[in-house]
Every structure is written in C-alpha cells, then in structure tokens.
Coordinates of C-alpha atoms in Angstrom, one line a residue:
X751 CA -20.3 -20.2 -20.9
X752 CA -18.8 -23.6 -21.0
X753 CA -20.0 -26.3 -18.6
X754 CA -17.2 -28.1 -16.8
X755 CA -18.0 -31.7 -16.0
X756 CA -16.8 -33.5 -13.0
X757 CA -16.8 -33.0 -9.3
X758 CA -14.6 -30.3 -7.8
X759 CA -12.9 -30.2 -4.5
X760 CA -10.6 -27.6 -2.8
X761 CA -7.0 -28.6 -3.0
X762 CA -3.9 -27.1 -1.7
X763 CA -1.4 -26.7 -3.2
X764 CA -2.3 -26.4 -6.9
X765 CA -0.1 -27.8 -9.7
X766 CA 3.3 -26.1 -10.1
X767 CA 3.3 -23.0 -12.3
X768 CA -0.2 -22.0 -11.4
X769 CA -0.4 -18.2 -10.6
X770 CA -3.0 -19.0 -7.9
X771 CA -0.9 -21.7 -6.2
X772 CA -2.3 -22.4 -2.7
X773 CA -5.7 -20.8 -3.5
X774 CA -7.0 -22.4 -6.7
X775 CA -9.4 -25.4 -6.8
X776 CA -8.1 -28.6 -8.4
X777 CA -10.4 -30.9 -10.3
X778 CA -11.1 -34.3 -8.7
X779 CA -11.2 -37.5 -10.7
X780 CA -13.4 -38.3 -13.3
X781 CA -46.0 -10.9 -9.3
X782 CA -46.6 -7.2 -8.4
X783 CA -47.2 -4.0 -10.3
X784 CA -44.5 -2.6 -12.5
X785 CA -44.0 -0.7 -15.7
X786 CA -45.6 -2.2 -18.8
X787 CA -44.5 -2.1 -22.4
X788 CA -46.1 -0.2 -25.2
X789 CA -48.7 -1.9 -27.4
X790 CA -47.7 -3.6 -30.6
X791 CA -49.5 -1.1 -32.8
X792 CA -47.0 1.6 -31.7
X793 CA -44.2 0.0 -33.7
X794 CA -44.2 1.5 -37.2
X795 CA -41.1 0.0 -38.7
X796 CA -40.5 -3.3 -40.6
X797 CA -39.0 -6.2 -38.8
X798 CA -36.2 -7.0 -41.3
X799 CA -34.0 -4.3 -40.0
X800 CA -34.1 -5.6 -36.5
X801 CA -33.5 -9.2 -37.7
X802 CA -30.6 -8.2 -39.9
X803 CA -28.8 -6.2 -37.2
X804 CA -29.6 -8.8 -34.5
X805 CA -28.2 -11.7 -36.4
X806 CA -25.1 -9.8 -37.5
X807 CA -23.8 -9.5 -34.0
X808 CA -23.7 -13.3 -33.4
X809 CA -21.5 -14.5 -36.4
X810 CA -19.4 -11.5 -36.1
X811 CA -18.5 -12.2 -32.5
X812 CA -18.0 -15.9 -33.1
X813 CA -16.0 -15.6 -36.3
X814 CA -13.6 -13.0 -34.8
X815 CA -13.2 -15.3 -31.8
X816 CA -12.3 -18.3 -33.9
X817 CA -10.0 -16.5 -36.3
X818 CA -7.7 -15.6 -33.4
X819 CA -7.9 -19.0 -31.8
X820 CA -5.3 -20.9 -33.8
X821 CA -2.0 -21.1 -31.9
X822 CA 1.1 -21.6 -33.9
X823 CA 2.4 -25.2 -33.6
X824 CA 5.7 -23.9 -32.4
X825 CA 4.0 -22.4 -29.3
X826 CA 2.4 -25.7 -28.2
X827 CA 4.8 -28.3 -29.7
X828 CA 6.9 -28.5 -26.5
X829 CA 3.9 -29.1 -24.2
X830 CA 3.0 -32.7 -23.5
X831 CA 0.8 -34.8 -21.1
X832 CA -2.6 -33.2 -21.8
X833 CA -4.9 -32.7 -24.7
X834 CA -3.6 -30.4 -27.4
X835 CA -7.0 -28.8 -27.8
X836 CA -7.0 -27.9 -24.1
X837 CA -3.5 -26.5 -24.4
X838 CA -4.4 -24.4 -27.4
X839 CA -7.5 -23.0 -25.6
X840 CA -5.6 -22.2 -22.4
X841 CA -2.3 -21.1 -23.8
X842 CA -1.6 -17.5 -22.8
X843 CA -0.9 -16.4 -26.4
X844 CA -4.3 -17.8 -27.5
X845 CA -6.1 -16.2 -24.7
X846 CA -4.6 -12.8 -25.4
X847 CA -5.6 -13.1 -29.1
X848 CA -9.1 -14.0 -28.1
X849 CA -9.2 -11.1 -25.7
X850 CA -8.2 -8.7 -28.5
X851 CA -10.7 -10.0 -31.0
X852 CA -13.6 -10.4 -28.7
X853 CA -13.1 -7.0 -27.0
X854 CA -13.0 -5.3 -30.5
X855 CA -16.1 -7.0 -31.8
X856 CA -18.0 -6.6 -28.5
X857 CA -17.1 -2.9 -28.5
X858 CA -18.5 -2.5 -32.0
X859 CA -21.7 -4.4 -31.1
X860 CA -23.6 -1.3 -29.8
X861 CA -23.1 0.3 -33.3
X862 CA -25.5 -2.4 -34.6
X863 CA -28.1 -1.3 -32.1
X864 CA -27.6 2.4 -33.1
X865 CA -27.9 1.3 -36.8
X866 CA -31.1 -0.6 -36.0
X867 CA -32.6 2.5 -34.4
X868 CA -31.8 4.6 -37.4
X869 CA -33.2 2.0 -39.9
X870 CA -36.4 1.4 -38.0
X871 CA -37.0 4.9 -36.8
X872 CA -37.6 3.7 -33.3
X873 CA -37.0 6.4 -30.8
X874 CA -37.3 5.1 -27.2
X875 CA -36.5 8.5 -25.7
X876 CA -33.5 7.2 -23.7
X877 CA -29.8 7.1 -24.4
X878 CA -28.2 4.1 -26.1
X879 CA -26.2 3.3 -22.9
X880 CA -29.3 3.2 -20.8
X881 CA -31.1 1.0 -23.3
X882 CA -28.1 -1.4 -23.1
X883 CA -28.4 -1.6 -19.3
X884 CA -25.7 0.9 -18.2
X885 CA -27.6 3.0 -15.7
X886 CA -27.5 3.9 -12.0
X887 CA -31.2 3.7 -11.1
X888 CA -31.8 0.6 -9.1
X889 CA -28.1 -0.5 -9.4
X890 CA -27.9 -1.9 -5.9
X891 CA -30.8 -4.4 -6.1
X892 CA -29.9 -5.2 -9.7
X893 CA -26.4 -6.2 -8.4
X894 CA -27.4 -8.2 -5.4
X895 CA -30.8 -9.9 -6.1
X896 CA -30.1 -11.8 -9.3
X897 CA -26.8 -13.1 -7.9
X898 CA -28.5 -14.2 -4.7
X899 CA -31.2 -15.9 -6.7
X900 CA -28.6 -17.8 -8.7
X901 CA -26.9 -18.8 -5.5
X902 CA -30.2 -20.2 -4.3
X903 CA -30.5 -22.3 -7.5
X904 CA -26.9 -23.6 -6.8
X905 CA -27.6 -24.3 -3.2
X906 CA -26.9 -28.0 -3.5
X907 CA -23.5 -27.6 -5.3
X908 CA -22.5 -24.8 -2.8
X909 CA -23.3 -27.1 0.2
X910 CA -21.4 -29.9 -1.5
X911 CA -18.5 -27.7 -2.0
X912 CA -18.5 -26.5 1.6
X913 CA -18.5 -30.1 2.8
X914 CA -15.6 -31.1 0.7
X915 CA -13.6 -28.0 1.5
X916 CA -10.8 -28.6 4.0
X917 CA -10.8 -25.0 5.2
X918 CA -13.2 -23.5 7.7
X919 CA -15.2 -20.3 7.2
X920 CA -12.5 -18.2 8.9
X921 CA -9.8 -19.4 6.5
X922 CA -12.2 -18.7 3.6
X923 CA -12.9 -15.2 4.7
X924 CA -9.1 -14.5 5.2
X925 CA -8.5 -15.6 1.6
X926 CA -11.4 -13.5 0.2
X927 CA -10.1 -10.3 2.0
X928 CA -6.4 -11.0 1.1
X929 CA -5.3 -8.4 -1.5
X930 CA -2.5 -10.8 -2.6
X931 CA -5.1 -13.4 -3.6
X932 CA -6.9 -10.9 -5.9
X933 CA -3.6 -9.8 -7.4
X934 CA -2.9 -13.4 -8.3
X935 CA -6.4 -13.8 -9.8
X936 CA -6.0 -10.7 -12.0
X937 CA -2.6 -12.0 -13.2
X938 CA -4.1 -15.3 -14.3
X939 CA -5.3 -15.1 -17.9
X940 CA -7.7 -18.1 -17.5
X941 CA -9.3 -16.5 -14.5
X942 CA -9.7 -13.2 -16.3
X943 CA -11.2 -15.0 -19.3
X944 CA -13.7 -17.1 -17.3
X945 CA -14.7 -14.6 -14.6
X946 CA -14.4 -11.2 -16.3
X947 CA -14.0 -11.0 -20.1
X948 CA -16.3 -13.9 -21.2
X949 CA -19.3 -12.9 -18.9
X950 CA -19.0 -9.2 -19.8
X951 CA -18.6 -9.5 -23.5
X952 CA -21.1 -12.3 -24.0
X953 CA -23.8 -10.7 -22.0
X954 CA -23.2 -7.4 -23.7
X955 CA -23.5 -8.9 -27.2
X956 CA -26.2 -11.6 -26.6
X957 CA -28.4 -9.8 -24.1
X958 CA -27.9 -6.1 -24.0
X959 CA -27.4 -5.7 -27.8
X960 CA -29.6 -8.4 -29.2
X961 CA -32.7 -8.2 -27.0
X962 CA -33.6 -4.6 -27.8
X963 CA -33.6 -5.6 -31.5
X964 CA -35.5 -8.8 -31.1
X965 CA -38.3 -7.6 -28.9
X966 CA -40.1 -5.4 -31.5
X967 CA -40.1 -8.4 -33.8
X968 CA -41.0 -11.3 -31.5
X969 CA -42.4 -9.8 -28.3
X970 CA -40.9 -10.1 -24.9
X971 CA -41.6 -13.8 -24.2
X972 CA -40.3 -15.2 -27.5
X973 CA -37.3 -13.0 -27.4
X974 CA -36.2 -14.6 -24.2
X975 CA -36.1 -18.0 -25.8
X976 CA -34.9 -16.8 -29.3
X977 CA -31.8 -14.9 -28.1
X978 CA -30.2 -17.9 -26.4
X979 CA -30.2 -19.9 -29.6
X980 CA -27.6 -17.4 -31.0
X981 CA -25.7 -17.7 -27.7
X982 CA -25.6 -21.5 -28.0
X983 CA -24.5 -21.5 -31.6
X984 CA -21.6 -19.1 -30.7
X985 CA -20.1 -21.8 -28.5
X986 CA -19.8 -24.3 -31.4
X987 CA -16.2 -23.2 -32.1
X988 CA -15.3 -25.6 -29.3
X989 CA -16.5 -28.4 -31.7
X990 CA -14.2 -27.1 -34.4
X991 CA -11.2 -27.1 -31.9
X992 CA -12.0 -30.7 -30.8
X993 CA -12.3 -32.0 -34.3
X994 CA -9.1 -30.2 -35.4
X995 CA -7.1 -31.8 -32.6
X996 CA -9.0 -35.1 -32.7
X997 CA -10.1 -34.9 -29.1
X998 CA -12.3 -38.0 -29.0
X999 CA -14.6 -39.6 -31.5
X1000 CA -16.9 -37.6 -33.8
X1001 CA -19.9 -39.0 -32.1
X1002 CA -18.7 -38.1 -28.6
X1003 CA -17.7 -34.6 -29.7
X1004 CA -21.1 -33.9 -31.2
X1005 CA -22.9 -35.4 -28.3
X1006 CA -21.0 -33.1 -26.0
X1007 CA -21.7 -30.2 -28.2
X1008 CA -25.5 -31.0 -28.1
X1009 CA -25.4 -31.1 -24.3
X1010 CA -23.4 -27.8 -24.2
X1011 CA -25.8 -26.1 -26.6
X1012 CA -28.8 -27.2 -24.5
X1013 CA -27.1 -26.0 -21.3
X1014 CA -26.0 -22.6 -22.7
X1015 CA -29.5 -22.1 -24.2
X1016 CA -31.2 -22.6 -20.9
X1017 CA -28.7 -20.4 -19.1
X1018 CA -29.1 -17.7 -21.9
X1019 CA -32.9 -17.7 -21.4
X1020 CA -32.4 -17.2 -17.7
X1021 CA -30.0 -14.2 -18.1
X1022 CA -32.2 -12.8 -20.8
X1023 CA -35.1 -12.9 -18.4
X1024 CA -33.0 -11.2 -15.7
X1025 CA -31.9 -8.5 -18.2
X1026 CA -35.5 -7.7 -19.2
X1027 CA -36.9 -7.8 -15.6
X1028 CA -34.2 -5.6 -14.2
X1029 CA -33.1 -3.4 -17.1
X1030 CA -29.5 -3.7 -15.9
X1031 CA -26.5 -5.5 -17.5
X1032 CA -24.7 -6.0 -14.2
X1033 CA -27.0 -8.8 -13.0
X1034 CA -26.6 -11.1 -16.0
X1035 CA -22.8 -10.5 -16.0
X1036 CA -22.5 -11.5 -12.3
X1037 CA -24.7 -14.5 -12.7
X1038 CA -22.6 -15.6 -15.7
X1039 CA -19.4 -15.2 -13.8
X1040 CA -20.7 -17.1 -10.8
X1041 CA -21.9 -20.0 -13.0
X1042 CA -18.6 -20.1 -14.8
X1043 CA -16.9 -20.5 -11.4
X1044 CA -19.2 -23.2 -10.1
X1045 CA -19.5 -25.1 -13.4
X1046 CA -22.3 -27.5 -14.3
X1047 CA -23.6 -29.4 -11.2
X1048 CA -21.9 -32.8 -10.9
X1049 CA -25.1 -34.6 -10.3
X1050 CA -23.6 -38.1 -10.8
X1051 CA -21.0 -37.4 -8.1
X1052 CA -23.8 -36.5 -5.6
X1053 CA -24.8 -40.2 -5.6
X1054 CA -21.3 -41.2 -4.5
X1055 CA -21.0 -38.5 -1.8
X1056 CA -20.6 -39.8 1.8
X1057 CA -23.4 -37.5 2.8
X1058 CA -25.5 -37.9 -0.3
X1059 CA -28.9 -37.7 1.4
X1060 CA -28.1 -34.3 2.8
X1061 CA -26.6 -33.1 -0.5
X1062 CA -29.7 -34.3 -2.4
X1063 CA -32.0 -32.5 0.0
X1064 CA -30.2 -29.2 -0.6
X1065 CA -30.2 -29.8 -4.4
X1066 CA -34.0 -30.2 -4.3
X1067 CA -34.5 -27.4 -1.8
X1068 CA -32.4 -25.0 -4.0
X1069 CA -34.5 -25.7 -7.1
X1070 CA -37.8 -25.3 -5.2
X1071 CA -36.8 -22.1 -3.6
X1072 CA -35.5 -20.8 -6.9
X1073 CA -38.9 -21.4 -8.6
X1074 CA -40.7 -19.7 -5.7
X1075 CA -38.4 -16.7 -5.6
X1076 CA -37.8 -16.2 -9.3
X1077 CA -40.6 -13.6 -9.9
X1078 CA -40.5 -11.9 -6.4
X1079 CA -36.7 -11.3 -6.5
X1080 CA -36.8 -9.9 -10.1
X1081 CA -39.9 -7.7 -9.6
X1082 CA -39.4 -4.7 -11.9
X1083 CA -40.6 -2.5 -9.0
X1084 CA -37.2 -2.9 -7.4
X1085 CA -35.3 -1.4 -10.3
X1086 CA -37.3 1.7 -11.4
X1087 CA -38.4 2.3 -15.0
X1088 CA -37.2 -0.6 -17.2
X1089 CA -35.5 1.0 -20.3
X1090 CA -36.2 -2.0 -22.6
X1091 CA -39.9 -1.7 -21.8
X1092 CA -40.0 1.7 -23.5
X1093 CA -39.6 -0.2 -26.7
X1094 CA -42.8 -1.1 -28.6
X1095 CA -43.2 -4.8 -28.4
X1096 CA -45.0 -7.3 -30.6
X1097 CA -47.9 -9.0 -28.8
X1098 CA -46.6 -12.3 -27.3
X1099 CA -49.3 -13.1 -24.7
X1100 CA -46.6 -13.2 -22.1
X1101 CA -45.8 -10.1 -20.0
X1102 CA -42.3 -10.0 -18.5
X1103 CA -42.0 -6.3 -17.7
X1104 CA -44.7 -6.5 -15.0

C-alpha cells in the first residue's frame, strides 16, 4: 500500500488518454465470548522452521517485484513532462511485468506454509485453504463488517470528498451501477494494480501466509506487530526507483520512505488484527483496496478547507467511533470457528481470538 499525499477532488473530464475519462478523480494541487487458542505447551516443534519459512516469503515477493520493474529506456524515452520514476511505475509494460512476477510469487507462497507444517509437524486439523482464510463460514459478516469499520475510520476524508464532489448522490449511484464504468475500470492497468492485484497478493503473502507461521513463535499479539515490519520493508523498492531516477534529494527520499514505512506498518497491523479476529482473507483485502482508493488523509488540506470546522469534527468523530467499534465489530462470534486459533500459540499475555 502506497500513501498518496495531497488533497483529491472529483474532476470531469480527466486528462486525455485516460481509460476512465469522465469518471476518474484528478489530483488537486499540491469484548464477548469466542473461540480461544490452544495453550503454548501444545506446540512441540522448534521455532526455527516457522521463522525460516515466514521470512522467506517477504524477500521472495519483493525481489521478484523489483526484478521485473525496470522498463527499457526505449519504452519511456519518448515520454516527457513528468517524473521518469512515475512513468516507469505506471507504464503499462512495467505494470504487466509486475503482475506476472507478483502473481507467480504470491501463488507459490502457500507452499511455504505447507512446508512449514511439514517441518514443524503442526497438524491444525483443517485444510490449508481454510487456514489461509478461504472459507464460506461467516463470509457475509467478514465481508461487510471490516469494510464498514474502515469507512468509519475514514469518515472525515469521506465527508471531505463528498463536499468537494460536484455530483449529487443520484449521479454517483448512476455511475456505480453503470456497467460501462466497470468495463473501463477493468481495462485500466493502474486501477487493476491498486484496487485488485496489490490488495489481493499483499494480503495473501503478508497476512494469510505469514501469520500462521509467526503465531506459534511469537504469540497472537506480537505476531500482529511483527508481520507488518515485513510488509513495510517490502515497499522499499520505491526508494530504489526514486534513487535510480534521481527523484528528489537523498534526504527527502529517505524521509518519505520512513513515513511510508510507518504508515504501511500501522496499516499492516490493522489488517493482521482483522485477519486473526475474522479468520477470513476477504476483509483485509477489501480494507486494503479501500485505503488504496482513498489514500492517506490530507490532514494539512483540512485546515484550508472552506468548511474546515465541520470536516475536523468528522475526522475526530470517525477516529472516536473507530476505537469504540473496533472490538465489537470484529467479535469472533460473528465469524464462527477461527481457523488460525486452532494453531498452538506461544503465550503473549494478549488474547485476540476472544
């Protein structure tokens, strides 16, 4: 997930050549009862196997992504008027290469989980797909509740967006239910990357595959905060791109990277929490896609908004409601038996499954 700074408004039409002309946004200027986990004493295997398999998924995914990033100079030499690094990242040829590499590595990631199970001898009594969050039990609440909770957190940005939108609700609904609009979205490589491929592959690797291997070593609570560190490091290939194309000073690039690492780590902890509490992959994927669409809240722009007092109130209200609803809306009782809680977990002094 890559935060996108700056305030966003709805604009129509979009720049020429956009596959979503007329529809795309243009950037403006700069606790209750539930299943419990097994005791730590039930885990008989050494922790090295889980650590080895867990850490192997991160560099594998990141390296494969970067190796297919480099676009031939002939493909981007004729493009002018914008940063070359942005051109390379958003060039259709580069996006297709990344799709190929990331989909291959992400598809192989469950093999690491299977290998981990074989090396440690852990037999949770459920299938690998169920352990990774692919199951039907509780699928409806697992789809709706985490997404609604995330929308509550972003209540301020959503209100700000609705105030700046020149359309009314009727026009917005017409766009949402227009099949032509979704055809245009699916034909846009950048939309597919940000809203479908990136959320699905990153949540599969960094939540569904890594958490089951980390929990027996660290426990539930520490695993939530350990897993996002790999997620943050995996986004450092953006730094290599910016340095390669000299996009800004070294200090500004690394300062931006530090901010991005912090943001992605916090977000990763949140989606890891959602995955453990619901036992489903669909919730983290939808939350990831939604956050990619909204971007990082433009807090500085709020102070310049004509109705800044109203917007600030909704920002604060959204954060307060989010903290109040976090545990009730992710109560494991809504989602049936949580597969990941069938794993023996090291004692962490912090129960997440109940």
